[in-house]
Amino acid sequence: SDASRVPRSVADVLAARIEALPPERRETLRVAAVMGRLFWRSCVEAILGRPIDEDLRALETAAMVFELGDSLFPAGGAQHIFKNELLREAAYRTLPEARLVELHAATWGYFAALDPQVVHDHPRLRLFAAHHAVEAGELRSAFTLYVQAGDQARAARSDLEALEAYAKALALGDRVAPLPAEWATERVAVLEKHALTLADLRQFDEAEAEFERALNQVAGAEDRARLEANIGALYGAQGKLRAATRHFRAGLEHLGRRSSPLAGRLKLD
């Protein structure tokens, strides 16, 4: 959280309000602040190891949080929201760095332990859980969650959501050096999915750049042929037939004499 976004005088006033709360109520507010502006009763209770109904009622009376009727995550119990982001940030900032990491890890652990079907039924939970995995330093888990969120959004034709999820997965890969071989292979697959989604949105220049990035990171003939086919199709969709033909031919050269289903896509009539 970027504390600089809270004006100093406002931050002081909010910090004083938070500090004036009874200790348990203050702790509830701080743990909820780590979850985000939206939070769920069951998750906060799991982390604190105690009921928080009384705290929530008091915080609602103080107009610091409010219960929302429609929950993004019904299994999580009542869903609440902070009055505003400034208040949430002020509560978040009062926690030491080590405690923040601990609480993000606990929040990530709560969502990681959920039945996978629950997360599947509520796709935005993947993004929520991925954020906490990142903050807890669990980058590999976050990468997988962002990719799954992108795949689910793309299957539902929510291309902008897919684009955002794939971009976050790729950004995580950029933070890890050296990248483990298994992760590197998956990252190339995400580059390709990102490119295909960009192409669906007719962002052709950006799609080509992503396909080229993927092409520069693979050595297998089949993979290179598939990427050349995708780039060729991209040019074909723009009516740039000469460029499309060049890439289809490059794909055929990668395949050589080997039999492959890709050969049909690359055949030049």
PDB file of C-alpha atoms in Angstrom, residues 3-255:
ATOM      1  CA  ALA A   3       1.071   5.543   2.274  1.00  0.00           C
ATOM      2  CA  SER A   4       2.090   8.689   0.394  1.00  0.00           C
ATOM      3  CA  ARG A   5      -1.374   8.723  -1.199  1.00  0.00           C
ATOM      4  CA  VAL A   6      -2.886   9.736   2.173  1.00  0.00           C
ATOM      5  CA  PRO A   7      -2.447  13.467   2.924  1.00  0.00           C
ATOM      6  CA  ARG A   8      -0.510  13.864   6.161  1.00  0.00           C
ATOM      7  CA  SER A   9      -3.192  15.793   8.081  1.00  0.00           C
ATOM      8  CA  VAL A  10      -5.882  13.326   7.023  1.00  0.00           C
ATOM      9  CA  ALA A  11      -3.630  10.389   7.897  1.00  0.00           C
ATOM     10  CA  ASP A  12      -3.039  11.799  11.373  1.00  0.00           C
ATOM     11  CA  VAL A  13      -6.765  12.222  12.008  1.00  0.00           C
ATOM     12  CA  LEU A  14      -7.540   8.694  10.795  1.00  0.00           C
ATOM     13  CA  ALA A  15      -4.639   7.199  12.741  1.00  0.00           C
ATOM     14  CA  ALA A  16      -5.929   8.887  15.889  1.00  0.00           C
ATOM     15  CA  ARG A  17      -9.414   7.448  15.332  1.00  0.00           C
ATOM     16  CA  ILE A  18      -7.976   3.969  14.861  1.00  0.00           C
ATOM     17  CA  GLU A  19      -5.697   4.276  17.898  1.00  0.00           C
ATOM     18  CA  ALA A  20      -8.661   5.297  20.048  1.00  0.00           C
ATOM     19  CA  LEU A  21     -10.458   2.008  19.367  1.00  0.00           C
ATOM     20  CA  PRO A  22     -10.419  -0.754  22.008  1.00  0.00           C
ATOM     21  CA  PRO A  23      -7.475  -3.134  21.346  1.00  0.00           C
ATOM     22  CA  GLU A  24      -9.474  -6.087  19.955  1.00  0.00           C
ATOM     23  CA  ARG A  25     -11.568  -3.833  17.724  1.00  0.00           C
ATOM     24  CA  ARG A  26      -8.430  -2.108  16.462  1.00  0.00           C
ATOM     25  CA  GLU A  27      -6.865  -5.499  15.707  1.00  0.00           C
ATOM     26  CA  THR A  28      -9.959  -6.573  13.754  1.00  0.00           C
ATOM     27  CA  LEU A  29      -9.860  -3.395  11.692  1.00  0.00           C
ATOM     28  CA  ARG A  30      -6.156  -3.820  10.914  1.00  0.00           C
ATOM     29  CA  VAL A  31      -6.498  -7.456   9.837  1.00  0.00           C
ATOM     30  CA  ALA A  32      -9.468  -6.513   7.647  1.00  0.00           C
ATOM     31  CA  ALA A  33      -7.360  -3.710   6.128  1.00  0.00           C
ATOM     32  CA  VAL A  34      -4.759  -6.247   5.024  1.00  0.00           C
ATOM     33  CA  MET A  35      -7.435  -8.177   3.139  1.00  0.00           C
ATOM     34  CA  GLY A  36      -8.400  -5.094   1.153  1.00  0.00           C
ATOM     35  CA  ARG A  37     -11.228  -2.620   1.007  1.00  0.00           C
ATOM     36  CA  LEU A  38     -13.583  -5.613   0.700  1.00  0.00           C
ATOM     37  CA  PHE A  39     -13.271  -8.286   3.357  1.00  0.00           C
ATOM     38  CA  TRP A  40     -15.160 -11.308   4.676  1.00  0.00           C
ATOM     39  CA  ARG A  41     -16.029 -12.092   8.261  1.00  0.00           C
ATOM     40  CA  SER A  42     -15.025 -15.782   8.105  1.00  0.00           C
ATOM     41  CA  CYS A  43     -11.562 -14.994   6.769  1.00  0.00           C
ATOM     42  CA  VAL A  44     -10.825 -12.376   9.438  1.00  0.00           C
ATOM     43  CA  GLU A  45     -12.137 -14.743  12.124  1.00  0.00           C
ATOM     44  CA  ALA A  46      -9.946 -17.564  10.823  1.00  0.00           C
ATOM     45  CA  ILE A  47      -6.855 -15.365  10.998  1.00  0.00           C
ATOM     46  CA  LEU A  48      -7.644 -13.943  14.447  1.00  0.00           C
ATOM     47  CA  GLY A  49      -8.956 -17.213  15.858  1.00  0.00           C
ATOM     48  CA  ARG A  50     -11.976 -15.573  17.486  1.00  0.00           C
ATOM     49  CA  PRO A  51     -15.483 -14.272  16.609  1.00  0.00           C
ATOM     50  CA  ILE A  52     -15.650 -10.682  15.393  1.00  0.00           C
ATOM     51  CA  ASP A  53     -19.413 -10.071  15.211  1.00  0.00           C
ATOM     52  CA  GLU A  54     -19.343  -7.615  18.113  1.00  0.00           C
ATOM     53  CA  ASP A  55     -16.355  -5.772  16.626  1.00  0.00           C
ATOM     54  CA  LEU A  56     -18.078  -5.468  13.262  1.00  0.00           C
ATOM     55  CA  ARG A  57     -21.254  -4.095  14.810  1.00  0.00           C
ATOM     56  CA  ALA A  58     -19.236  -1.467  16.682  1.00  0.00           C
ATOM     57  CA  LEU A  59     -17.221  -0.542  13.576  1.00  0.00           C
ATOM     58  CA  GLU A  60     -20.451  -0.208  11.605  1.00  0.00           C
ATOM     59  CA  THR A  61     -21.898   2.042  14.306  1.00  0.00           C
ATOM     60  CA  ALA A  62     -18.731   4.151  14.065  1.00  0.00           C
ATOM     61  CA  ALA A  63     -19.266   4.345  10.268  1.00  0.00           C
ATOM     62  CA  MET A  64     -15.844   2.845   9.610  1.00  0.00           C
ATOM     63  CA  VAL A  65     -17.084  -0.241   7.748  1.00  0.00           C
ATOM     64  CA  PHE A  66     -20.406  -1.277   6.208  1.00  0.00           C
ATOM     65  CA  GLU A  67     -21.951  -4.646   5.404  1.00  0.00           C
ATOM     66  CA  LEU A  68     -22.744  -5.303   1.751  1.00  0.00           C
ATOM     67  CA  GLY A  69     -25.829  -7.279   0.823  1.00  0.00           C
ATOM     68  CA  ASP A  70     -24.508  -9.207  -2.205  1.00  0.00           C
ATOM     69  CA  SER A  71     -21.306 -11.062  -1.408  1.00  0.00           C
ATOM     70  CA  LEU A  72     -18.650 -11.832  -4.000  1.00  0.00           C
ATOM     71  CA  PHE A  73     -17.862 -14.867  -1.874  1.00  0.00           C
ATOM     72  CA  PRO A  74     -20.989 -16.187  -0.068  1.00  0.00           C
ATOM     73  CA  ALA A  75     -19.070 -19.019   1.603  1.00  0.00           C
ATOM     74  CA  GLY A  76     -16.990 -16.391   3.373  1.00  0.00           C
ATOM     75  CA  GLY A  77     -19.920 -15.136   5.395  1.00  0.00           C
ATOM     76  CA  ALA A  78     -20.906 -11.484   5.613  1.00  0.00           C
ATOM     77  CA  GLN A  79     -19.007  -9.217   3.231  1.00  0.00           C
ATOM     78  CA  HIS A  80     -17.977  -5.797   4.462  1.00  0.00           C
ATOM     79  CA  ILE A  81     -16.364  -2.745   2.917  1.00  0.00           C
ATOM     80  CA  PHE A  82     -14.318   0.054   4.439  1.00  0.00           C
ATOM     81  CA  LYS A  83     -15.989   3.464   4.368  1.00  0.00           C
ATOM     82  CA  ASN A  84     -13.236   4.623   2.002  1.00  0.00           C
ATOM     83  CA  GLU A  85      -9.766   3.665   0.836  1.00  0.00           C
ATOM     84  CA  LEU A  86      -8.103   6.367   2.958  1.00  0.00           C
ATOM     85  CA  LEU A  87      -9.341   4.720   6.135  1.00  0.00           C
ATOM     86  CA  ARG A  88      -8.226   1.285   4.977  1.00  0.00           C
ATOM     87  CA  GLU A  89      -4.759   2.600   4.110  1.00  0.00           C
ATOM     88  CA  ALA A  90      -4.453   4.349   7.440  1.00  0.00           C
ATOM     89  CA  ALA A  91      -5.237   1.081   9.253  1.00  0.00           C
ATOM     90  CA  TYR A  92      -2.857  -0.843   6.982  1.00  0.00           C
ATOM     91  CA  ARG A  93       0.010   1.586   7.603  1.00  0.00           C
ATOM     92  CA  THR A  94      -0.123   1.109  11.361  1.00  0.00           C
ATOM     93  CA  LEU A  95       1.136  -2.482  11.009  1.00  0.00           C
ATOM     94  CA  PRO A  96       4.888  -3.313  11.025  1.00  0.00           C
ATOM     95  CA  GLU A  97       6.280  -4.809   7.808  1.00  0.00           C
ATOM     96  CA  ALA A  98       6.875  -8.235   9.367  1.00  0.00           C
ATOM     97  CA  ARG A  99       3.280  -8.377  10.603  1.00  0.00           C
ATOM     98  CA  LEU A 100       1.998  -7.345   7.161  1.00  0.00           C
ATOM     99  CA  VAL A 101       3.834 -10.221   5.496  1.00  0.00           C
ATOM    100  CA  GLU A 102       2.521 -12.597   8.163  1.00  0.00           C
ATOM    101  CA  LEU A 103      -1.068 -11.440   7.642  1.00  0.00           C
ATOM    102  CA  HIS A 104      -0.848 -11.566   3.843  1.00  0.00           C
ATOM    103  CA  ALA A 105       0.501 -15.117   4.180  1.00  0.00           C
ATOM    104  CA  ALA A 106      -2.369 -16.048   6.500  1.00  0.00           C
ATOM    105  CA  THR A 107      -4.915 -14.564   4.068  1.00  0.00           C
ATOM    106  CA  TRP A 108      -3.295 -16.431   1.178  1.00  0.00           C
ATOM    107  CA  GLY A 109      -3.334 -19.629   3.253  1.00  0.00           C
ATOM    108  CA  TYR A 110      -7.045 -19.226   3.940  1.00  0.00           C
ATOM    109  CA  PHE A 111      -7.893 -19.011   0.237  1.00  0.00           C
ATOM    110  CA  ALA A 112      -5.416 -21.727  -0.738  1.00  0.00           C
ATOM    111  CA  ALA A 113      -7.238 -24.114   1.610  1.00  0.00           C
ATOM    112  CA  LEU A 114     -10.648 -23.514   0.021  1.00  0.00           C
ATOM    113  CA  ASP A 115     -12.337 -26.155  -2.092  1.00  0.00           C
ATOM    114  CA  PRO A 116     -11.100 -25.490  -5.677  1.00  0.00           C
ATOM    115  CA  GLN A 117     -14.715 -25.523  -6.868  1.00  0.00           C
ATOM    116  CA  VAL A 118     -15.494 -22.521  -4.653  1.00  0.00           C
ATOM    117  CA  VAL A 119     -12.712 -20.535  -6.308  1.00  0.00           C
ATOM    118  CA  HIS A 120     -13.829 -21.702  -9.752  1.00  0.00           C
ATOM    119  CA  ASP A 121     -17.376 -20.537  -9.058  1.00  0.00           C
ATOM    120  CA  HIS A 122     -16.113 -17.093  -7.996  1.00  0.00           C
ATOM    121  CA  PRO A 123     -13.335 -16.238 -10.484  1.00  0.00           C
ATOM    122  CA  ARG A 124     -12.438 -12.888  -8.914  1.00  0.00           C
ATOM    123  CA  LEU A 125     -11.319 -14.780  -5.818  1.00  0.00           C
ATOM    124  CA  ARG A 126      -8.349 -16.060  -7.829  1.00  0.00           C
ATOM    125  CA  LEU A 127      -7.157 -12.504  -8.392  1.00  0.00           C
ATOM    126  CA  PHE A 128      -7.757 -11.701  -4.737  1.00  0.00           C
ATOM    127  CA  ALA A 129      -5.816 -14.760  -3.570  1.00  0.00           C
ATOM    128  CA  ALA A 130      -3.025 -14.084  -6.081  1.00  0.00           C
ATOM    129  CA  HIS A 131      -2.522 -10.571  -4.693  1.00  0.00           C
ATOM    130  CA  HIS A 132      -2.010 -11.974  -1.189  1.00  0.00           C
ATOM    131  CA  ALA A 133       0.291 -14.712  -2.495  1.00  0.00           C
ATOM    132  CA  VAL A 134       2.473 -12.004  -4.074  1.00  0.00           C
ATOM    133  CA  GLU A 135       2.570  -9.965  -0.858  1.00  0.00           C
ATOM    134  CA  ALA A 136       3.472 -13.112   1.076  1.00  0.00           C
ATOM    135  CA  GLY A 137       6.337 -13.848  -1.341  1.00  0.00           C
ATOM    136  CA  GLU A 138       4.603 -16.899  -2.855  1.00  0.00           C
ATOM    137  CA  LEU A 139       5.303 -15.807  -6.433  1.00  0.00           C
ATOM    138  CA  ARG A 140       5.006 -19.249  -8.018  1.00  0.00           C
ATOM    139  CA  SER A 141       1.548 -19.776  -6.554  1.00  0.00           C
ATOM    140  CA  ALA A 142       0.501 -16.272  -7.592  1.00  0.00           C
ATOM    141  CA  PHE A 143       1.714 -16.921 -11.142  1.00  0.00           C
ATOM    142  CA  THR A 144      -0.447 -20.048 -11.380  1.00  0.00           C
ATOM    143  CA  LEU A 145      -3.499 -18.223 -10.002  1.00  0.00           C
ATOM    144  CA  TYR A 146      -3.144 -15.338 -12.460  1.00  0.00           C
ATOM    145  CA  VAL A 147      -2.827 -17.767 -15.372  1.00  0.00           C
ATOM    146  CA  GLN A 148      -5.901 -19.700 -14.218  1.00  0.00           C
ATOM    147  CA  ALA A 149      -7.822 -16.429 -13.867  1.00  0.00           C
ATOM    148  CA  GLY A 150      -6.772 -15.432 -17.382  1.00  0.00           C
ATOM    149  CA  ASP A 151      -7.788 -18.802 -18.827  1.00  0.00           C
ATOM    150  CA  GLN A 152     -11.193 -18.669 -17.142  1.00  0.00           C
ATOM    151  CA  ALA A 153     -11.808 -15.096 -18.291  1.00  0.00           C
ATOM    152  CA  ARG A 154     -10.736 -15.934 -21.856  1.00  0.00           C
ATOM    153  CA  ALA A 155     -13.060 -18.957 -21.946  1.00  0.00           C
ATOM    154  CA  ALA A 156     -15.882 -16.629 -20.903  1.00  0.00           C
ATOM    155  CA  ARG A 157     -14.864 -14.163 -23.659  1.00  0.00           C
ATOM    156  CA  SER A 158     -13.964 -11.551 -21.040  1.00  0.00           C
ATOM    157  CA  ASP A 159     -10.884 -10.551 -23.007  1.00  0.00           C
ATOM    158  CA  LEU A 160      -9.975  -7.424 -21.050  1.00  0.00           C
ATOM    159  CA  GLU A 161     -10.024  -9.355 -17.775  1.00  0.00           C
ATOM    160  CA  ALA A 162      -7.951 -12.117 -19.359  1.00  0.00           C
ATOM    161  CA  LEU A 163      -5.464  -9.565 -20.638  1.00  0.00           C
ATOM    162  CA  GLU A 164      -5.019  -8.076 -17.162  1.00  0.00           C
ATOM    163  CA  ALA A 165      -4.538 -11.478 -15.522  1.00  0.00           C
ATOM    164  CA  TYR A 166      -1.995 -12.672 -18.105  1.00  0.00           C
ATOM    165  CA  ALA A 167      -0.081  -9.386 -17.844  1.00  0.00           C
ATOM    166  CA  LYS A 168       0.187  -9.811 -14.069  1.00  0.00           C
ATOM    167  CA  ALA A 169       1.440 -13.376 -14.485  1.00  0.00           C
ATOM    168  CA  LEU A 170       4.094 -12.247 -16.960  1.00  0.00           C
ATOM    169  CA  ALA A 171       5.178  -9.393 -14.684  1.00  0.00           C
ATOM    170  CA  LEU A 172       5.773 -11.913 -11.892  1.00  0.00           C
ATOM    171  CA  GLY A 173       7.931 -14.017 -14.196  1.00  0.00           C
ATOM    172  CA  ASP A 174      10.032 -10.936 -14.913  1.00  0.00           C
ATOM    173  CA  ARG A 175      10.767 -10.619 -11.174  1.00  0.00           C
ATOM    174  CA  VAL A 176      12.323 -14.070 -10.835  1.00  0.00           C
ATOM    175  CA  ALA A 177      15.891 -14.662 -11.994  1.00  0.00           C
ATOM    176  CA  PRO A 178      17.016 -17.170 -12.950  1.00  0.00           C
ATOM    177  CA  LEU A 179      13.614 -18.503 -13.959  1.00  0.00           C
ATOM    178  CA  PRO A 180      13.215 -22.261 -13.214  1.00  0.00           C
ATOM    179  CA  ALA A 181      12.866 -24.359 -16.376  1.00  0.00           C
ATOM    180  CA  GLU A 182       9.282 -25.464 -15.643  1.00  0.00           C
ATOM    181  CA  TRP A 183       8.189 -21.898 -14.967  1.00  0.00           C
ATOM    182  CA  ALA A 184       9.998 -20.656 -18.077  1.00  0.00           C
ATOM    183  CA  THR A 185       8.062 -23.129 -20.237  1.00  0.00           C
ATOM    184  CA  GLU A 186       4.753 -22.023 -18.724  1.00  0.00           C
ATOM    185  CA  ARG A 187       5.722 -18.376 -19.165  1.00  0.00           C
ATOM    186  CA  VAL A 188       6.139 -18.898 -22.922  1.00  0.00           C
ATOM    187  CA  ALA A 189       2.660 -20.441 -23.028  1.00  0.00           C
ATOM    188  CA  VAL A 190       1.284 -17.374 -21.211  1.00  0.00           C
ATOM    189  CA  LEU A 191       3.020 -15.054 -23.682  1.00  0.00           C
ATOM    190  CA  GLU A 192       1.219 -16.906 -26.460  1.00  0.00           C
ATOM    191  CA  LYS A 193      -2.156 -16.691 -24.679  1.00  0.00           C
ATOM    192  CA  HIS A 194      -1.550 -12.995 -24.022  1.00  0.00           C
ATOM    193  CA  ALA A 195      -0.777 -12.481 -27.705  1.00  0.00           C
ATOM    194  CA  LEU A 196      -3.861 -14.403 -28.848  1.00  0.00           C
ATOM    195  CA  THR A 197      -6.045 -12.318 -26.526  1.00  0.00           C
ATOM    196  CA  LEU A 198      -4.513  -9.106 -27.889  1.00  0.00           C
ATOM    197  CA  ALA A 199      -5.225 -10.378 -31.411  1.00  0.00           C
ATOM    198  CA  ASP A 200      -8.864 -11.069 -30.470  1.00  0.00           C
ATOM    199  CA  LEU A 201      -9.048  -7.434 -29.352  1.00  0.00           C
ATOM    200  CA  ARG A 202      -7.473  -6.419 -32.692  1.00  0.00           C
ATOM    201  CA  GLN A 203      -4.436  -4.956 -30.962  1.00  0.00           C
ATOM    202  CA  PHE A 204      -2.288  -6.386 -33.724  1.00  0.00           C
ATOM    203  CA  ASP A 205       1.026  -4.601 -33.090  1.00  0.00           C
ATOM    204  CA  GLU A 206       1.032  -5.575 -29.425  1.00  0.00           C
ATOM    205  CA  ALA A 207       0.034  -9.156 -30.311  1.00  0.00           C
ATOM    206  CA  GLU A 208       2.888  -9.466 -32.804  1.00  0.00           C
ATOM    207  CA  ALA A 209       5.378  -8.184 -30.217  1.00  0.00           C
ATOM    208  CA  GLU A 210       4.232 -10.841 -27.729  1.00  0.00           C
ATOM    209  CA  PHE A 211       4.402 -13.622 -30.325  1.00  0.00           C
ATOM    210  CA  GLU A 212       7.937 -12.508 -31.192  1.00  0.00           C
ATOM    211  CA  ARG A 213       8.904 -12.527 -27.500  1.00  0.00           C
ATOM    212  CA  ALA A 214       7.620 -16.083 -27.233  1.00  0.00           C
ATOM    213  CA  LEU A 215       9.412 -17.071 -30.449  1.00  0.00           C
ATOM    214  CA  ASN A 216      12.705 -15.820 -29.024  1.00  0.00           C
ATOM    215  CA  GLN A 217      12.300 -18.040 -25.957  1.00  0.00           C
ATOM    216  CA  VAL A 218      11.549 -21.429 -27.550  1.00  0.00           C
ATOM    217  CA  ALA A 219      13.820 -23.836 -29.362  1.00  0.00           C
ATOM    218  CA  GLY A 220      11.503 -26.733 -30.264  1.00  0.00           C
ATOM    219  CA  ALA A 221      10.585 -27.000 -33.945  1.00  0.00           C
ATOM    220  CA  GLU A 222       6.904 -27.668 -33.223  1.00  0.00           C
ATOM    221  CA  ASP A 223       6.641 -24.666 -30.890  1.00  0.00           C
ATOM    222  CA  ARG A 224       8.397 -22.374 -33.342  1.00  0.00           C
ATOM    223  CA  ALA A 225       6.188 -23.583 -36.189  1.00  0.00           C
ATOM    224  CA  ARG A 226       3.034 -22.927 -34.142  1.00  0.00           C
ATOM    225  CA  LEU A 227       4.164 -19.411 -33.259  1.00  0.00           C
ATOM    226  CA  GLU A 228       5.042 -18.666 -36.886  1.00  0.00           C
ATOM    227  CA  ALA A 229       1.562 -19.888 -37.839  1.00  0.00           C
ATOM    228  CA  ASN A 230       0.015 -17.545 -35.291  1.00  0.00           C
ATOM    229  CA  ILE A 231       2.035 -14.588 -36.549  1.00  0.00           C
ATOM    230  CA  GLY A 232       1.094 -15.492 -40.114  1.00  0.00           C
ATOM    231  CA  ALA A 233      -2.588 -15.625 -39.177  1.00  0.00           C
ATOM    232  CA  LEU A 234      -2.195 -12.244 -37.474  1.00  0.00           C
ATOM    233  CA  TYR A 235      -0.878 -10.688 -40.687  1.00  0.00           C
ATOM    234  CA  GLY A 236      -3.549 -12.470 -42.703  1.00  0.00           C
ATOM    235  CA  ALA A 237      -6.276 -10.926 -40.530  1.00  0.00           C
ATOM    236  CA  GLN A 238      -4.867  -7.517 -41.472  1.00  0.00           C
ATOM    237  CA  GLY A 239      -4.760  -8.320 -45.188  1.00  0.00           C
ATOM    238  CA  LYS A 240      -0.932  -8.351 -45.193  1.00  0.00           C
ATOM    239  CA  LEU A 241      -0.679 -11.485 -47.274  1.00  0.00           C
ATOM    240  CA  ARG A 242       2.988 -11.235 -48.229  1.00  0.00           C
ATOM    241  CA  ALA A 243       4.044 -11.032 -44.577  1.00  0.00           C
ATOM    242  CA  ALA A 244       1.609 -13.834 -43.703  1.00  0.00           C
ATOM    243  CA  THR A 245       3.111 -16.051 -46.405  1.00  0.00           C
ATOM    244  CA  ARG A 246       6.629 -15.365 -45.136  1.00  0.00           C
ATOM    245  CA  HIS A 247       5.744 -16.575 -41.656  1.00  0.00           C
ATOM    246  CA  PHE A 248       3.823 -19.613 -42.894  1.00  0.00           C
ATOM    247  CA  ARG A 249       6.885 -20.620 -44.928  1.00  0.00           C
ATOM    248  CA  ALA A 250       9.119 -20.150 -41.888  1.00  0.00           C
ATOM    249  CA  GLY A 251       6.787 -22.438 -39.952  1.00  0.00           C
ATOM    250  CA  LEU A 252       6.999 -25.118 -42.644  1.00  0.00           C
ATOM    251  CA  GLU A 253      10.774 -24.878 -42.574  1.00  0.00           C
ATOM    252  CA  HIS A 254      10.761 -25.523 -38.827  1.00  0.00           C
ATOM    253  CA  LEU A 255       8.620 -28.633 -39.350  1.00  0.00           C
TER     254      LEU A 255
END
